[in-house]
mmCIF file of C-alpha atoms in Angstrom:
data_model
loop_
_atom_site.group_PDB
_atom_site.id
_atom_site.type_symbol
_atom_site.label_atom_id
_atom_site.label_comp_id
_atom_site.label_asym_id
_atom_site.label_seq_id
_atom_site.Cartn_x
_atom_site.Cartn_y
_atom_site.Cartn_z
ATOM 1 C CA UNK A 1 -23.310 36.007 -5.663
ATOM 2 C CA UNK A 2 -26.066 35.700 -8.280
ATOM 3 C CA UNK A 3 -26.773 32.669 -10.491
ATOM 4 C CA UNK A 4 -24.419 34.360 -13.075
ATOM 5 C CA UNK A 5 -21.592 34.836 -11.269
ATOM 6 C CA UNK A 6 -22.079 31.686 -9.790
ATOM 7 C CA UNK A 7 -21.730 29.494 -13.201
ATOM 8 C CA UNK A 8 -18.604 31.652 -13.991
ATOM 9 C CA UNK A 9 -16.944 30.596 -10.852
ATOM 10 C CA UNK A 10 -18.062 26.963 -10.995
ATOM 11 C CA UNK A 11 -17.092 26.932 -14.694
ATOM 12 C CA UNK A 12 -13.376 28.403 -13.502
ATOM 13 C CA UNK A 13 -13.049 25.781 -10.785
ATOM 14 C CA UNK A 14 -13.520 23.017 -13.072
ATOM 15 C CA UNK A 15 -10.515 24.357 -14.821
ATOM 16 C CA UNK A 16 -8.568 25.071 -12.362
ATOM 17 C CA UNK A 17 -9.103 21.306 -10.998
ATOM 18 C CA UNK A 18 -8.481 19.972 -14.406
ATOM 19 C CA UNK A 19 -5.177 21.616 -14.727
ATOM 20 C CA UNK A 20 -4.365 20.201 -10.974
ATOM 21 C CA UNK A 21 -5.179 16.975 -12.353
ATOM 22 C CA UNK A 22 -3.167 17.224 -15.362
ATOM 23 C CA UNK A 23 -0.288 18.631 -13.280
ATOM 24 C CA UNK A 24 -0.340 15.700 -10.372
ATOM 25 C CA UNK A 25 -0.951 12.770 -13.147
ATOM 26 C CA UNK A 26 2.746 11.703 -12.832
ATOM 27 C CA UNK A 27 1.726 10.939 -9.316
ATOM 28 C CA UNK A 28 -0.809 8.178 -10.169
ATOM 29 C CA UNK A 29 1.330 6.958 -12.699
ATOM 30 C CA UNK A 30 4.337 6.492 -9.927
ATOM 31 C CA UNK A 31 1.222 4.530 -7.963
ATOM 32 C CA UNK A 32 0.249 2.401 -10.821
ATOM 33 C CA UNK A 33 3.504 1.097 -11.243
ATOM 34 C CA UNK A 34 4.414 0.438 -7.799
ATOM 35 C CA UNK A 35 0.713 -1.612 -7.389
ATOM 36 C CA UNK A 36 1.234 -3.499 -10.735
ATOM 37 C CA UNK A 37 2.959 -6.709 -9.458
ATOM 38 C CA UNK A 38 -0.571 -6.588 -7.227
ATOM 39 C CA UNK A 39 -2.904 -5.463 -8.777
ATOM 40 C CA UNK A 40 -2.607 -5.754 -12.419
ATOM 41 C CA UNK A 41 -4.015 -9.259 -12.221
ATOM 42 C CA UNK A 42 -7.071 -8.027 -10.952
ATOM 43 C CA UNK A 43 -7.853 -4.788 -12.406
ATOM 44 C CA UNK A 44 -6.840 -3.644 -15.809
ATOM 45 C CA UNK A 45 -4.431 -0.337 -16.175
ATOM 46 C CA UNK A 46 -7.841 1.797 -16.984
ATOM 47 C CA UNK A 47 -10.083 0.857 -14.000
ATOM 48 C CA UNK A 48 -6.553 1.260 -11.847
ATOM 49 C CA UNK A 49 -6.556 4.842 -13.153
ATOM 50 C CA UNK A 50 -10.131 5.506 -13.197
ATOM 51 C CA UNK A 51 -10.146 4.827 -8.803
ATOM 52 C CA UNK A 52 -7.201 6.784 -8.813
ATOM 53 C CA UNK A 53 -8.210 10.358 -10.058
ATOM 54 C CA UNK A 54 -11.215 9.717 -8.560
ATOM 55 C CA UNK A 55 -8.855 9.911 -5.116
ATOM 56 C CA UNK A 56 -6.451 12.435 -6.764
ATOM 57 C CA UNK A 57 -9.715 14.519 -7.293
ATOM 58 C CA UNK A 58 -11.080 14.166 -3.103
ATOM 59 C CA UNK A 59 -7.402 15.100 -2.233
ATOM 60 C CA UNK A 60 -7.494 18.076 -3.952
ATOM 61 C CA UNK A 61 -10.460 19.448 -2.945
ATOM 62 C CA UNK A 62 -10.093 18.490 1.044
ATOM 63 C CA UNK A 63 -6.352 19.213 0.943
ATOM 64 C CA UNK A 64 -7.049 22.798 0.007
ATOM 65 C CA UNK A 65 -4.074 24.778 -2.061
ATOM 66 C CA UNK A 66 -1.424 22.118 -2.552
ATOM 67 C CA UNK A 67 1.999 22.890 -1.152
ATOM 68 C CA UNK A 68 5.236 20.453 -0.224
ATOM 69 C CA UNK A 69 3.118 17.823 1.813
ATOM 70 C CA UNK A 70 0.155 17.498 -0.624
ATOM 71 C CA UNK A 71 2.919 14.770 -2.900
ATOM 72 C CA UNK A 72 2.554 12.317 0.261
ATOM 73 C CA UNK A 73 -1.086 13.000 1.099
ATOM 74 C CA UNK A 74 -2.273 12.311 -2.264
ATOM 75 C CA UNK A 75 -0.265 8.536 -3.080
ATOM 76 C CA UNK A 76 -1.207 7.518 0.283
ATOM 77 C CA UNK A 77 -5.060 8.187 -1.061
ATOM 78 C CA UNK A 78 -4.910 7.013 -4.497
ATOM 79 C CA UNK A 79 -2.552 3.600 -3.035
ATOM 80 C CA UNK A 80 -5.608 3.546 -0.534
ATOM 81 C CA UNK A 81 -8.497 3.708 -2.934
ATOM 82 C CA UNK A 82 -6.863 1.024 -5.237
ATOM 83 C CA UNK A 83 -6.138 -1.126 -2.310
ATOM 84 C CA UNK A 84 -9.710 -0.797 -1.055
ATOM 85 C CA UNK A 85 -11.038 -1.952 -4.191
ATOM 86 C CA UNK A 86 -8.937 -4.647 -4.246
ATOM 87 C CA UNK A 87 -10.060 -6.149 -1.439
ATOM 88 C CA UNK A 88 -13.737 -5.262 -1.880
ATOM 89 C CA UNK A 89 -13.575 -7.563 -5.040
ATOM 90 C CA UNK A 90 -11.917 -10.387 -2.421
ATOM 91 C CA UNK A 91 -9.602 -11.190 -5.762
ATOM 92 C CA UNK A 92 -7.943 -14.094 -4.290
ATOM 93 C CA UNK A 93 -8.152 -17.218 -6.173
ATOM 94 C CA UNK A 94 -10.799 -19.283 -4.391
ATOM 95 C CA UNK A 95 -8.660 -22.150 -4.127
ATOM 96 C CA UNK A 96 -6.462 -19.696 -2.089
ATOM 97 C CA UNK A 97 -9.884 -18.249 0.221
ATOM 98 C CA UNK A 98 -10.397 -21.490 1.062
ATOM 99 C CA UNK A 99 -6.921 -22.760 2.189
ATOM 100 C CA UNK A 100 -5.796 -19.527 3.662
ATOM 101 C CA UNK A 101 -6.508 -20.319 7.094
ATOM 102 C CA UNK A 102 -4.873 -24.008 7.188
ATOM 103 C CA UNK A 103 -2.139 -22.387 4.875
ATOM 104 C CA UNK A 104 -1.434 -19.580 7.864
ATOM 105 C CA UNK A 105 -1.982 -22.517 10.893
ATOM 106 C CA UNK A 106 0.758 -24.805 8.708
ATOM 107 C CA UNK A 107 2.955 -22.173 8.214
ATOM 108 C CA UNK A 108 2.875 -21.665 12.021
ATOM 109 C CA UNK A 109 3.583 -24.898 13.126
ATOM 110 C CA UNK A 110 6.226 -25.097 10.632
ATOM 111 C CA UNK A 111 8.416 -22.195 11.990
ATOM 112 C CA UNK A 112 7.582 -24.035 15.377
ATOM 113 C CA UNK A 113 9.342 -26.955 14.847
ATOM 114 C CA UNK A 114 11.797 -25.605 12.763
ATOM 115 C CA UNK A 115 12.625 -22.499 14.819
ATOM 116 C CA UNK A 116 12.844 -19.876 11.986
ATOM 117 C CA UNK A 117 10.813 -18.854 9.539
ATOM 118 C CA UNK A 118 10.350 -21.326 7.060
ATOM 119 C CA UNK A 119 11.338 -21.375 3.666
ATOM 120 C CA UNK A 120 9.318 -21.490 0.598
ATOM 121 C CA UNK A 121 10.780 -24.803 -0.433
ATOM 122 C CA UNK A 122 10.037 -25.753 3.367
ATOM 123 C CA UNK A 123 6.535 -24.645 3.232
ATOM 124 C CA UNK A 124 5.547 -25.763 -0.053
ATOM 125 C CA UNK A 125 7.227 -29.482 0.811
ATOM 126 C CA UNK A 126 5.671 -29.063 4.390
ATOM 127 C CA UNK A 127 1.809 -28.396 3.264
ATOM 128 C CA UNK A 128 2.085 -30.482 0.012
ATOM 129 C CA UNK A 129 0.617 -27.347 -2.269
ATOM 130 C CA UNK A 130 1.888 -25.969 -5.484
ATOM 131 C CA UNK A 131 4.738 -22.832 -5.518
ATOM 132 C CA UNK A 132 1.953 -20.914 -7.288
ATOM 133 C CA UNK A 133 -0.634 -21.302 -4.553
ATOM 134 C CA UNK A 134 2.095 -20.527 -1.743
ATOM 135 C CA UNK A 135 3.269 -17.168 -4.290
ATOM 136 C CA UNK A 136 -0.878 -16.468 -4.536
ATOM 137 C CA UNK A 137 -1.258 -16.730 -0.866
ATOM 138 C CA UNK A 138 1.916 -14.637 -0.513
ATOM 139 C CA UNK A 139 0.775 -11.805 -2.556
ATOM 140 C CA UNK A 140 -3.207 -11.702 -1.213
ATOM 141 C CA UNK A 141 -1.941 -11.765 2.774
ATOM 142 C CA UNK A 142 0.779 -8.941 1.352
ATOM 143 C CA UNK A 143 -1.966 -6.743 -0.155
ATOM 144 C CA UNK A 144 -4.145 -7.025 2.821
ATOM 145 C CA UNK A 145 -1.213 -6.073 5.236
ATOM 146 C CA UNK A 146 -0.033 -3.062 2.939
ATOM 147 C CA UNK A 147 -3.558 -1.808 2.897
ATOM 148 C CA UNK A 148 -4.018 -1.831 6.235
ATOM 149 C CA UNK A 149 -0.697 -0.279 6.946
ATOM 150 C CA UNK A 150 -1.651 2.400 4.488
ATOM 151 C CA UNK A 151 -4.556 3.199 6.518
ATOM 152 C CA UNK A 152 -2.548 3.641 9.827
ATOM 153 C CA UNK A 153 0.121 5.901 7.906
ATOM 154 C CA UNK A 154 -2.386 7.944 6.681
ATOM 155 C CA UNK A 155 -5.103 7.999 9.384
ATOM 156 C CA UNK A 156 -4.363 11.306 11.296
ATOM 157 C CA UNK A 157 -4.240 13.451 7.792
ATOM 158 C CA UNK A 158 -7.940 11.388 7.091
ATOM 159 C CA UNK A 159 -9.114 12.461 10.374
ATOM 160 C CA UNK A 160 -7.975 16.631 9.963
ATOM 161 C CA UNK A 161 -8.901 16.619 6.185
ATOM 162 C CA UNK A 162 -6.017 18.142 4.728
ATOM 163 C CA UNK A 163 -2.071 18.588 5.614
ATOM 164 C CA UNK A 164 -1.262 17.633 9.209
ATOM 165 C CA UNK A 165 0.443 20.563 11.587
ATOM 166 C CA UNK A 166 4.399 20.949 11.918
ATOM 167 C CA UNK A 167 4.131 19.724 14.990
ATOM 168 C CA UNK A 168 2.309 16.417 14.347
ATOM 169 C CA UNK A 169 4.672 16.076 11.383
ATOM 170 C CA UNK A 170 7.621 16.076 13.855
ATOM 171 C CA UNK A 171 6.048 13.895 15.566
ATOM 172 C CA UNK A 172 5.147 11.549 13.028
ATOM 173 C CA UNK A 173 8.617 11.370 11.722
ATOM 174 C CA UNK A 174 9.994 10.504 14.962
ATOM 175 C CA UNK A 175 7.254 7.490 15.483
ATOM 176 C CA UNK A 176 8.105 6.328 12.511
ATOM 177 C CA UNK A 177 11.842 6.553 12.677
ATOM 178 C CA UNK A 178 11.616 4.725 16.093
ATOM 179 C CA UNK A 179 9.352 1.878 14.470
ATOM 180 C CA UNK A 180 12.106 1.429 11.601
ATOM 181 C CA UNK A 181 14.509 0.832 14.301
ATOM 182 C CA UNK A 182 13.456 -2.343 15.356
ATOM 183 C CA UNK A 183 13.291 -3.712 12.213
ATOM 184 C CA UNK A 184 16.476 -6.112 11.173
ATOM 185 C CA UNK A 185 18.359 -4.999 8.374
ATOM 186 C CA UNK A 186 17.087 -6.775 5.355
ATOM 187 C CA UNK A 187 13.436 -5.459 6.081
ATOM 188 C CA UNK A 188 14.465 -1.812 6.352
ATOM 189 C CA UNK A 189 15.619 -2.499 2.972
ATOM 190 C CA UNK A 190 12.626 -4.282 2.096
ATOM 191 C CA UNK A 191 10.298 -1.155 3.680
ATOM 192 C CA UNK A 192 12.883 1.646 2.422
ATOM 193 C CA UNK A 193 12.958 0.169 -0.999
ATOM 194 C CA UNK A 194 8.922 0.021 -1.377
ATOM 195 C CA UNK A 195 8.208 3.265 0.674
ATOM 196 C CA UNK A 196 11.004 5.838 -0.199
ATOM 197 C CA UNK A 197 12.113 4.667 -3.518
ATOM 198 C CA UNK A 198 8.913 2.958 -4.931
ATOM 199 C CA UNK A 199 10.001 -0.105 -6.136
ATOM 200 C CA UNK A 200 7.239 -2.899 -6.639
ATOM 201 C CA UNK A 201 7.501 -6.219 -5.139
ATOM 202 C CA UNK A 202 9.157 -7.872 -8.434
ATOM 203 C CA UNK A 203 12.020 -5.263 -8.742
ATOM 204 C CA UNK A 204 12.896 -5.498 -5.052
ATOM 205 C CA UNK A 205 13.146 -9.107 -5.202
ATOM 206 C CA UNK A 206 15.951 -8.526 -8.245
ATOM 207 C CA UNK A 207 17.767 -6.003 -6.274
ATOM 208 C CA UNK A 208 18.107 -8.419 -3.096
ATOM 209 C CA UNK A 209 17.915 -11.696 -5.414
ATOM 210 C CA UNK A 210 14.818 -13.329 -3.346
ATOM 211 C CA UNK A 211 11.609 -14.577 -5.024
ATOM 212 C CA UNK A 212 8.489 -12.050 -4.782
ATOM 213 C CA UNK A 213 7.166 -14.506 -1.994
ATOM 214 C CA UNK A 214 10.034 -14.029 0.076
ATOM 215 C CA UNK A 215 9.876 -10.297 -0.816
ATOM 216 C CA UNK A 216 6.159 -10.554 0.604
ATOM 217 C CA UNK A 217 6.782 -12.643 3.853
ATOM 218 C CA UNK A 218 9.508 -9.981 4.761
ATOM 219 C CA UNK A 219 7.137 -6.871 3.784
ATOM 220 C CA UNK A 220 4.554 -8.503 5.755
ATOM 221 C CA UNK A 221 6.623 -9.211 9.246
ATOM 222 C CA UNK A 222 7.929 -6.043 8.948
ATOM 223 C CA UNK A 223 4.881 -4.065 8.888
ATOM 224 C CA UNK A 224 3.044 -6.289 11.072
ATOM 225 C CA UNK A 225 6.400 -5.330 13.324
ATOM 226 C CA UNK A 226 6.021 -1.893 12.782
ATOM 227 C CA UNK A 227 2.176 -1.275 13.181
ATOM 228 C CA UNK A 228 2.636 -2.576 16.799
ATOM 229 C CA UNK A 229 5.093 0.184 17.540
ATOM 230 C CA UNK A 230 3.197 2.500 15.722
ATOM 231 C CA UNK A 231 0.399 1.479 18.537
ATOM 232 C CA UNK A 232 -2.069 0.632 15.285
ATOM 233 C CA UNK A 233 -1.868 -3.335 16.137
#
């Protein structure tokens, strides 16, 4: 191929990717609203979008030709990317970084002596904090566990580059069908609700009338749950 022929198909590949990208832009949007609730407090709507066809552009060029599994491969990378920025920034209020740790050891001893989980109205009374710092410590330990669990989920597609073998779909179905199976009912809900039909944290708190910090704590046991018998723990 001379230099020539070489611009022309350079210049026809950056059509052809910006007609991909034009075509799979719903997609981000569907992952923009889902990480709102998260990260909208953080990052405005434009740097949110920015990361993501950043990571809707690496999926298409190490997926290859797109085809029924690309959907999945590509909103696990752009949830990924956001989430990674996320915590690169460390967004948490610093008033939450610094209690985190006595907040998690409290919150422990609590469901000691009371011998469930505790409450918000038990662990705000028991720690003598605010409902906002409880709901921001909620929502940071919640990002940190859904990034992570992102990571597992899509860890063997990261590793092969592109769309994972029939076989280690099967597989992966079946893993994660037997993982959902030791999960009590309401956080099946919880992990159906955010995984299969996209809701954010807010909207699945209205469906199951909870507060988005009680939405959180069950997200986060459950895929804490989960991740162990997905062997990722």
């Amino acid at each position: 191929m001379d230099l020539a022929d070489a611009y022309v198909h350079s210049a026809l590949d950056s059509k052809q990717e910006a007609a991909q990208l034009a075509a799979y832009m719903p997609l981000l949007n569907r992952v923009l609203r889902q990480l709102s609730s998260q990260v909208g407090c953080v990052l405005d709507r434009e740097d949110m979008e920015q990361i993501g066809l950043m990571a809707l552009l690496d999926s298409l060029r190490r997926y290859g030709t797109p085809d029924d599994q690309f959907v999945g491969f590509a909103m696990l990378r752009m949830r990924g990317a956001i989430l990674d920025e996320l915590r690169r920034l460390d967004w948490r209020p610093r008033s939450v970084r610094q209690s985190a740790h006595r907040i998690r050891d409290e919150i422990r001893a609590l469901r000691k002596k009371l011998g469930r989980e505790p409450s918000e109205a038990d662990t705000v009374a028991g720690l003598a904090i605010s409902a906002k710092e409880y709901r921001d410590y909620q929502m940071a330990e919640n990002a940190e566990v859904l990034a992570s669990f992102d990571d597992l989920l899509s860890e063997g597609v990261h590793e092969s580059g592109g769309a994972e073998s029939p076989e280690n779909g099967v597989i992966n179905r079946l893993s994660l069908a037997r993982a959902l199976s030791g999960l009590d009912e309401k956080e099946q809900r919880v992990i159906q609700m955010y995984y299969e039909f996209e809701l954010n944290l807010k909207e699945i708190a209205l469906v199951l009338d909870l507060t988005e910090a009680r939405v959180c704590q069950i997200n986060k046991s459950a895929i804490k749950k989960m991740k162990i018998a997905l062997g990722g723990a």
